[in-house]
Structures are given as C-alpha cells and as structure tokens.
JSON list of C-alpha atoms in Angstrom, two decimals:
[
{"chain": "A", "resi": 16, "resn": "MET", "atom": "CA", "xyz": [-22.76, 45.72, -8.93]},
{"chain": "A", "resi": 17, "resn": "LYS", "atom": "CA", "xyz": [-19.46, 44.92, -10.18]},
{"chain": "A", "resi": 18, "resn": "LEU", "atom": "CA", "xyz": [-18.13, 43.79, -6.79]},
{"chain": "A", "resi": 19, "resn": "TYR", "atom": "CA", "xyz": [-21.39, 41.66, -6.36]},
{"chain": "A", "resi": 20, "resn": "SER", "atom": "CA", "xyz": [-20.58, 40.08, -9.83]},
{"chain": "A", "resi": 21, "resn": "LYS", "atom": "CA", "xyz": [-17.00, 39.48, -8.94]},
{"chain": "A", "resi": 22, "resn": "PHE", "atom": "CA", "xyz": [-18.07, 37.89, -5.62]},
{"chain": "A", "resi": 23, "resn": "LEU", "atom": "CA", "xyz": [-20.73, 35.72, -7.39]},
{"chain": "A", "resi": 24, "resn": "ILE", "atom": "CA", "xyz": [-17.97, 34.37, -9.77]},
{"chain": "A", "resi": 25, "resn": "LEU", "atom": "CA", "xyz": [-15.55, 33.78, -7.11]},
{"chain": "A", "resi": 26, "resn": "PHE", "atom": "CA", "xyz": [-18.13, 31.84, -5.12]},
{"chain": "A", "resi": 27, "resn": "LEU", "atom": "CA", "xyz": [-19.23, 29.79, -8.08]},
{"chain": "A", "resi": 28, "resn": "LEU", "atom": "CA", "xyz": [-15.60, 28.85, -8.86]},
{"chain": "A", "resi": 29, "resn": "VAL", "atom": "CA", "xyz": [-14.94, 27.83, -5.24]},
{"chain": "A", "resi": 30, "resn": "ALA", "atom": "CA", "xyz": [-18.15, 25.94, -5.01]},
{"chain": "A", "resi": 31, "resn": "ASN", "atom": "CA", "xyz": [-17.36, 24.12, -8.25]},
{"chain": "A", "resi": 32, "resn": "ALA", "atom": "CA", "xyz": [-13.80, 23.16, -7.09]},
{"chain": "A", "resi": 33, "resn": "LEU", "atom": "CA", "xyz": [-15.17, 21.83, -3.69]},
{"chain": "A", "resi": 34, "resn": "SER", "atom": "CA", "xyz": [-17.92, 19.85, -5.47]},
{"chain": "A", "resi": 35, "resn": "ALA", "atom": "CA", "xyz": [-15.25, 18.31, -7.91]},
{"chain": "A", "resi": 36, "resn": "GLN", "atom": "CA", "xyz": [-13.08, 16.89, -4.83]},
{"chain": "A", "resi": 37, "resn": "GLN", "atom": "CA", "xyz": [-14.07, 13.60, -3.21]},
{"chain": "A", "resi": 38, "resn": "LEU", "atom": "CA", "xyz": [-13.47, 12.42, 0.19]},
{"chain": "A", "resi": 39, "resn": "ILE", "atom": "CA", "xyz": [-12.37, 8.79, 1.21]},
{"chain": "A", "resi": 40, "resn": "THR", "atom": "CA", "xyz": [-15.42, 7.24, 2.79]},
{"chain": "A", "resi": 41, "resn": "SER", "atom": "CA", "xyz": [-13.86, 4.08, 3.80]},
{"chain": "A", "resi": 42, "resn": "ALA", "atom": "CA", "xyz": [-10.77, 2.12, 3.63]},
{"chain": "A", "resi": 43, "resn": "ARG", "atom": "CA", "xyz": [-9.38, -1.31, 4.31]},
{"chain": "A", "resi": 44, "resn": "VAL", "atom": "CA", "xyz": [-5.64, -1.97, 4.92]},
{"chain": "A", "resi": 45, "resn": "GLU", "atom": "CA", "xyz": [-4.18, -5.54, 4.43]},
{"chain": "A", "resi": 46, "resn": "PHE", "atom": "CA", "xyz": [-0.72, -6.59, 4.69]},
{"chain": "A", "resi": 47, "resn": "VAL", "atom": "CA", "xyz": [1.45, -9.70, 4.30]},
{"chain": "A", "resi": 48, "resn": "PHE", "atom": "CA", "xyz": [4.82, -10.21, 5.96]},
{"chain": "A", "resi": 49, "resn": "VAL", "atom": "CA", "xyz": [6.25, -12.17, 3.15]},
{"chain": "A", "resi": 50, "resn": "SER", "atom": "CA", "xyz": [9.15, -14.34, 4.71]},
{"chain": "A", "resi": 51, "resn": "LYS", "atom": "CA", "xyz": [6.63, -15.64, 7.47]},
{"chain": "A", "resi": 52, "resn": "ASP", "atom": "CA", "xyz": [3.68, -15.79, 5.37]},
{"chain": "A", "resi": 53, "resn": "VAL", "atom": "CA", "xyz": [1.66, -13.98, 7.97]},
{"chain": "A", "resi": 54, "resn": "ASP", "atom": "CA", "xyz": [-1.09, -11.79, 6.76]},
{"chain": "A", "resi": 55, "resn": "GLY", "atom": "CA", "xyz": [-3.38, -9.37, 8.48]},
{"chain": "A", "resi": 56, "resn": "THR", "atom": "CA", "xyz": [-5.16, -6.00, 8.81]},
{"chain": "A", "resi": 57, "resn": "ILE", "atom": "CA", "xyz": [-4.81, -2.73, 10.64]},
{"chain": "A", "resi": 58, "resn": "GLU", "atom": "CA", "xyz": [-7.90, -0.59, 11.08]},
{"chain": "A", "resi": 59, "resn": "GLY", "atom": "CA", "xyz": [-8.80, 2.84, 12.79]},
{"chain": "A", "resi": 60, "resn": "PHE", "atom": "CA", "xyz": [-8.33, 4.68, 9.54]},
{"chain": "A", "resi": 61, "resn": "GLN", "atom": "CA", "xyz": [-8.78, 8.45, 9.64]},
{"chain": "A", "resi": 62, "resn": "SER", "atom": "CA", "xyz": [-8.27, 10.57, 6.57]},
{"chain": "A", "resi": 63, "resn": "SER", "atom": "CA", "xyz": [-8.38, 14.28, 5.44]},
{"chain": "A", "resi": 64, "resn": "SER", "atom": "CA", "xyz": [-7.54, 13.17, 1.80]},
{"chain": "A", "resi": 65, "resn": "LYS", "atom": "CA", "xyz": [-9.00, 15.26, -1.02]},
{"chain": "A", "resi": 66, "resn": "VAL", "atom": "CA", "xyz": [-9.31, 13.23, -4.36]},
{"chain": "A", "resi": 67, "resn": "ILE", "atom": "CA", "xyz": [-10.12, 15.16, -7.55]},
{"chain": "A", "resi": 68, "resn": "PRO", "atom": "CA", "xyz": [-10.90, 12.45, -10.02]},
{"chain": "A", "resi": 69, "resn": "GLU", "atom": "CA", "xyz": [-10.85, 14.96, -13.00]},
{"chain": "A", "resi": 70, "resn": "GLU", "atom": "CA", "xyz": [-7.27, 16.47, -11.90]},
{"chain": "A", "resi": 71, "resn": "LEU", "atom": "CA", "xyz": [-5.46, 13.77, -9.92]},
{"chain": "A", "resi": 72, "resn": "THR", "atom": "CA", "xyz": [-2.35, 15.49, -9.67]},
{"chain": "A", "resi": 73, "resn": "SER", "atom": "CA", "xyz": [-3.98, 18.15, -7.55]},
{"chain": "A", "resi": 74, "resn": "SER", "atom": "CA", "xyz": [-5.31, 15.44, -5.07]},
{"chain": "A", "resi": 75, "resn": "VAL", "atom": "CA", "xyz": [-3.85, 15.06, -1.56]},
{"chain": "A", "resi": 76, "resn": "PHE", "atom": "CA", "xyz": [-3.80, 11.57, -0.02]},
{"chain": "A", "resi": 77, "resn": "GLU", "atom": "CA", "xyz": [-3.39, 11.88, 3.79]},
{"chain": "A", "resi": 78, "resn": "GLY", "atom": "CA", "xyz": [-4.33, 9.46, 6.82]},
{"chain": "A", "resi": 79, "resn": "SER", "atom": "CA", "xyz": [-3.50, 7.39, 9.77]},
{"chain": "A", "resi": 80, "resn": "VAL", "atom": "CA", "xyz": [-4.23, 3.93, 11.12]},
{"chain": "A", "resi": 81, "resn": "ALA", "atom": "CA", "xyz": [-4.24, 2.94, 14.77]},
{"chain": "A", "resi": 82, "resn": "VAL", "atom": "CA", "xyz": [-1.42, 0.42, 15.88]},
{"chain": "A", "resi": 83, "resn": "ASN", "atom": "CA", "xyz": [-3.73, -1.07, 18.51]},
{"chain": "A", "resi": 84, "resn": "THR", "atom": "CA", "xyz": [-5.81, -2.35, 15.73]},
{"chain": "A", "resi": 85, "resn": "LEU", "atom": "CA", "xyz": [-3.25, -4.52, 14.13]},
{"chain": "A", "resi": 86, "resn": "LYS", "atom": "CA", "xyz": [-4.55, -8.24, 13.66]},
{"chain": "A", "resi": 87, "resn": "THR", "atom": "CA", "xyz": [-2.87, -11.18, 12.37]},
{"chain": "A", "resi": 88, "resn": "GLY", "atom": "CA", "xyz": [-5.20, -13.71, 13.46]},
{"chain": "A", "resi": 89, "resn": "ASN", "atom": "CA", "xyz": [-3.21, -14.88, 16.44]},
{"chain": "A", "resi": 90, "resn": "PHE", "atom": "CA", "xyz": [-3.84, -13.04, 19.57]},
{"chain": "A", "resi": 91, "resn": "LEU", "atom": "CA", "xyz": [-0.37, -13.71, 21.17]},
{"chain": "A", "resi": 92, "resn": "ARG", "atom": "CA", "xyz": [1.42, -12.58, 18.08]},
{"chain": "A", "resi": 93, "resn": "ASP", "atom": "CA", "xyz": [-0.74, -9.50, 17.69]},
{"chain": "A", "resi": 94, "resn": "TRP", "atom": "CA", "xyz": [-0.09, -8.61, 21.49]},
{"chain": "A", "resi": 95, "resn": "GLN", "atom": "CA", "xyz": [3.79, -9.17, 20.92]},
{"chain": "A", "resi": 96, "resn": "LEU", "atom": "CA", "xyz": [3.87, -6.87, 17.79]},
{"chain": "A", "resi": 97, "resn": "LYS", "atom": "CA", "xyz": [2.24, -4.04, 19.56]},
{"chain": "A", "resi": 98, "resn": "ASN", "atom": "CA", "xyz": [4.89, -4.08, 22.47]},
{"chain": "A", "resi": 99, "resn": "SER", "atom": "CA", "xyz": [7.88, -1.83, 22.63]},
{"chain": "A", "resi": 100, "resn": "LYS", "atom": "CA", "xyz": [10.27, -4.39, 20.83]},
{"chain": "A", "resi": 101, "resn": "TYR", "atom": "CA", "xyz": [8.19, -3.82, 17.63]},
{"chain": "A", "resi": 102, "resn": "PHE", "atom": "CA", "xyz": [5.41, -1.29, 16.95]},
{"chain": "A", "resi": 103, "resn": "ASP", "atom": "CA", "xyz": [5.46, 0.18, 20.52]},
{"chain": "A", "resi": 104, "resn": "GLU", "atom": "CA", "xyz": [1.81, 1.27, 20.49]},
{"chain": "A", "resi": 105, "resn": "GLU", "atom": "CA", "xyz": [2.04, 3.25, 23.74]},
{"chain": "A", "resi": 106, "resn": "THR", "atom": "CA", "xyz": [4.72, 5.61, 22.36]},
{"chain": "A", "resi": 107, "resn": "TYR", "atom": "CA", "xyz": [3.60, 5.54, 18.60]},
{"chain": "A", "resi": 108, "resn": "PRO", "atom": "CA", "xyz": [-0.04, 4.91, 18.46]},
{"chain": "A", "resi": 109, "resn": "GLN", "atom": "CA", "xyz": [-0.59, 5.92, 14.78]},
{"chain": "A", "resi": 110, "resn": "ILE", "atom": "CA", "xyz": [1.07, 5.14, 11.54]},
{"chain": "A", "resi": 111, "resn": "THR", "atom": "CA", "xyz": [0.55, 8.13, 9.04]},
{"chain": "A", "resi": 112, "resn": "PHE", "atom": "CA", "xyz": [1.03, 8.80, 5.55]},
{"chain": "A", "resi": 113, "resn": "LYS", "atom": "CA", "xyz": [0.99, 12.16, 3.63]},
{"chain": "A", "resi": 114, "resn": "SER", "atom": "CA", "xyz": [1.30, 12.33, -0.17]},
{"chain": "A", "resi": 115, "resn": "THR", "atom": "CA", "xyz": [3.94, 14.78, -1.75]},
{"chain": "A", "resi": 116, "resn": "GLU", "atom": "CA", "xyz": [3.01, 13.91, -5.34]},
{"chain": "A", "resi": 117, "resn": "VAL", "atom": "CA", "xyz": [0.30, 12.15, -7.43]},
{"chain": "A", "resi": 118, "resn": "ILE", "atom": "CA", "xyz": [1.09, 11.06, -10.93]},
{"chain": "A", "resi": 119, "resn": "SER", "atom": "CA", "xyz": [-1.60, 9.71, -13.24]},
{"chain": "A", "resi": 120, "resn": "ASN", "atom": "CA", "xyz": [-0.29, 7.69, -16.18]},
{"chain": "A", "resi": 121, "resn": "GLU", "atom": "CA", "xyz": [-1.23, 4.69, -18.34]},
{"chain": "A", "resi": 122, "resn": "ASN", "atom": "CA", "xyz": [-0.46, 2.34, -15.55]},
{"chain": "A", "resi": 123, "resn": "GLY", "atom": "CA", "xyz": [-2.76, 4.03, -13.01]},
{"chain": "A", "resi": 124, "resn": "ILE", "atom": "CA", "xyz": [-2.23, 6.22, -10.41]},
{"chain": "A", "resi": 125, "resn": "GLU", "atom": "CA", "xyz": [1.08, 6.75, -8.34]},
{"chain": "A", "resi": 126, "resn": "VAL", "atom": "CA", "xyz": [0.91, 8.32, -4.89]},
{"chain": "A", "resi": 127, "resn": "ILE", "atom": "CA", "xyz": [4.46, 9.31, -3.56]},
{"chain": "A", "resi": 128, "resn": "GLY", "atom": "CA", "xyz": [4.55, 10.38, -0.02]},
{"chain": "A", "resi": 129, "resn": "THR", "atom": "CA", "xyz": [5.83, 9.98, 3.47]},
{"chain": "A", "resi": 130, "resn": "ILE", "atom": "CA", "xyz": [4.98, 7.03, 5.68]},
{"chain": "A", "resi": 131, "resn": "THR", "atom": "CA", "xyz": [5.85, 7.46, 9.49]},
{"chain": "A", "resi": 132, "resn": "ILE", "atom": "CA", "xyz": [6.04, 4.46, 11.63]},
{"chain": "A", "resi": 133, "resn": "LYS", "atom": "CA", "xyz": [7.53, 4.42, 15.23]},
{"chain": "A", "resi": 134, "resn": "GLY", "atom": "CA", "xyz": [8.48, 8.13, 14.49]},
{"chain": "A", "resi": 135, "resn": "ILE", "atom": "CA", "xyz": [10.61, 7.23, 11.57]},
{"chain": "A", "resi": 136, "resn": "SER", "atom": "CA", "xyz": [9.60, 8.79, 8.24]},
{"chain": "A", "resi": 137, "resn": "LYS", "atom": "CA", "xyz": [10.49, 7.18, 4.85]},
{"chain": "A", "resi": 138, "resn": "THR", "atom": "CA", "xyz": [9.39, 7.76, 1.26]},
{"chain": "A", "resi": 139, "resn": "LEU", "atom": "CA", "xyz": [6.49, 5.31, 0.07]},
{"chain": "A", "resi": 140, "resn": "THR", "atom": "CA", "xyz": [5.06, 4.87, -3.21]},
{"chain": "A", "resi": 141, "resn": "TRP", "atom": "CA", "xyz": [1.50, 3.61, -3.62]},
{"chain": "A", "resi": 142, "resn": "TYR", "atom": "CA", "xyz": [0.37, 2.11, -6.95]},
{"chain": "A", "resi": 143, "resn": "PHE", "atom": "CA", "xyz": [-3.45, 2.46, -7.49]},
{"chain": "A", "resi": 144, "resn": "GLN", "atom": "CA", "xyz": [-6.00, 1.18, -10.03]},
{"chain": "A", "resi": 145, "resn": "LYS", "atom": "CA", "xyz": [-9.27, 3.12, -10.05]},
{"chain": "A", "resi": 146, "resn": "ASP", "atom": "CA", "xyz": [-12.45, 1.00, -10.44]},
{"chain": "A", "resi": 147, "resn": "GLY", "atom": "CA", "xyz": [-15.46, 3.17, -10.41]},
{"chain": "A", "resi": 148, "resn": "ASN", "atom": "CA", "xyz": [-15.47, 4.64, -6.74]},
{"chain": "A", "resi": 149, "resn": "THR", "atom": "CA", "xyz": [-12.89, 2.35, -5.76]},
{"chain": "A", "resi": 150, "resn": "LEU", "atom": "CA", "xyz": [-9.22, 2.89, -5.51]},
{"chain": "A", "resi": 151, "resn": "ARG", "atom": "CA", "xyz": [-7.02, -0.36, -4.95]},
{"chain": "A", "resi": 152, "resn": "GLY", "atom": "CA", "xyz": [-3.37, 0.53, -4.07]},
{"chain": "A", "resi": 153, "resn": "ALA", "atom": "CA", "xyz": [-0.30, -1.75, -3.40]},
{"chain": "A", "resi": 154, "resn": "ALA", "atom": "CA", "xyz": [2.85, -0.71, -1.85]},
{"chain": "A", "resi": 155, "resn": "THR", "atom": "CA", "xyz": [5.86, -2.50, -0.35]},
{"chain": "A", "resi": 156, "resn": "LEU", "atom": "CA", "xyz": [7.90, -1.54, 2.63]},
{"chain": "A", "resi": 157, "resn": "PHE", "atom": "CA", "xyz": [10.54, -3.19, 4.82]},
{"chain": "A", "resi": 158, "resn": "SER", "atom": "CA", "xyz": [9.72, -3.33, 8.59]},
{"chain": "A", "resi": 159, "resn": "SER", "atom": "CA", "xyz": [13.42, -3.16, 9.45]},
{"chain": "A", "resi": 160, "resn": "ASP", "atom": "CA", "xyz": [13.50, 0.46, 7.84]},
{"chain": "A", "resi": 161, "resn": "PHE", "atom": "CA", "xyz": [11.38, 1.51, 10.80]},
{"chain": "A", "resi": 162, "resn": "ASN", "atom": "CA", "xyz": [13.28, -0.49, 13.65]},
{"chain": "A", "resi": 163, "resn": "ILE", "atom": "CA", "xyz": [10.83, -3.35, 13.52]},
{"chain": "A", "resi": 164, "resn": "ASN", "atom": "CA", "xyz": [13.07, -6.28, 13.26]},
{"chain": "A", "resi": 165, "resn": "ILE", "atom": "CA", "xyz": [11.32, -9.46, 13.00]},
{"chain": "A", "resi": 166, "resn": "LYS", "atom": "CA", "xyz": [13.95, -11.16, 10.91]},
{"chain": "A", "resi": 167, "resn": "LYS", "atom": "CA", "xyz": [17.73, -10.47, 10.65]},
{"chain": "A", "resi": 168, "resn": "GLY", "atom": "CA", "xyz": [18.02, -9.55, 6.93]},
{"chain": "A", "resi": 169, "resn": "ARG", "atom": "CA", "xyz": [16.27, -6.45, 5.41]},
{"chain": "A", "resi": 170, "resn": "GLU", "atom": "CA", "xyz": [14.60, -8.43, 2.64]},
{"chain": "A", "resi": 171, "resn": "GLU", "atom": "CA", "xyz": [13.47, -10.93, 5.12]},
{"chain": "A", "resi": 172, "resn": "ASN", "atom": "CA", "xyz": [11.44, -7.97, 6.63]},
{"chain": "A", "resi": 173, "resn": "LYS", "atom": "CA", "xyz": [9.51, -7.29, 3.50]},
{"chain": "A", "resi": 174, "resn": "VAL", "atom": "CA", "xyz": [5.79, -6.32, 3.99]},
{"chain": "A", "resi": 175, "resn": "GLU", "atom": "CA", "xyz": [3.32, -6.12, 1.00]},
{"chain": "A", "resi": 176, "resn": "ILE", "atom": "CA", "xyz": [0.42, -3.73, 1.82]},
{"chain": "A", "resi": 177, "resn": "ASN", "atom": "CA", "xyz": [-2.90, -3.47, -0.06]},
{"chain": "A", "resi": 178, "resn": "LEU", "atom": "CA", "xyz": [-5.02, -0.50, 0.54]},
{"chain": "A", "resi": 179, "resn": "ILE", "atom": "CA", "xyz": [-8.61, -0.38, -0.73]},
{"chain": "A", "resi": 180, "resn": "LEU", "atom": "CA", "xyz": [-10.30, 3.07, -0.72]},
{"chain": "A", "resi": 181, "resn": "GLU", "atom": "CA", "xyz": [-13.89, 3.97, -1.27]},
{"chain": "A", "resi": 182, "resn": "ILE", "atom": "CA", "xyz": [-14.27, 7.59, -2.55]},
{"chain": "A", "resi": 183, "resn": "GLY", "atom": "CA", "xyz": [-17.44, 9.49, -2.73]}
]
C-alpha cells in the first residue's frame, strides 16, 4: 500500500507540473533593418518551448524559423537575401534560438539565450511583456555579427526584431 501511495503522489506531482506549463501555440516574427528602413517577416516557426507562467525562471524558450520564408515585400530583395552572400538558405535553412536564462522583474520578462544564424551563435536577450496569453518580445542584433553584411559599418547593420507569441 505504501508503494502505491508513493506512486500516486509522484504521479499527481508530475501531472500538476505538466499542467502548469504551457506551449507556444503560434508566433509572429517581424523585423526592421533600421538603416535601410526595410521591414519584413519570417515564418516557419517551430518550438519546443515550455512556458511556466507561475514560475517563469523555470521556463525554456526554444525554437526556429525557416530562412526561405523571409519576406520584405520585394521579391528580388528577398531572393537576394536568401542567396549565399547573405543568409545562404541552402546551407543554413534555419535560424534557431535556445534560452539559457529567464528572468522575471518589474519591467517584464528577460529571456537570455543563444541565437544561431548562418552557423554563427551569439548571445541575444529578448525583452517580453505579458498580456493575457500573449508574450510580446523585442530584441536587437547586428546582421554583420553573422557575416550578413548589408552595409559596411556594424551600426548600419542593426536589426530590430519583434516576436509575438501566443501561449496556451
């Protein structure tokens, strides 16, 4: 009977922990290449994130987007960006991110992790605000840090990214 009781308690604890975590059900990724005033989207989002609203620091944010879905509203520019000189979609079809730390504070949620573009990994921090079941995040990177040199100077390669996640 003791073994059965222990198993039942363990099962209830695990079931409670699993029910507390939420998955990302949809995402929208938008970006602005600041110096050129070019905006766009990237899709093909896949995620194995586990968001625990009551204990955000235990959450894991992990996902990818497909380079071939990059859209700026200009077919020729999109085609050029996907070629080997820039994103090289044939060799590097995915952009990935995996969190290493999640911090909840009075300003919202900071998700620190590693983004990999063109096989180059760098630390990136997302700043999220929670609104019901929606997380709205913002981050900044420099495309030149990933050997995507649109302009000559690093500051001229600034990209602002917005990420809208629906959790449920």
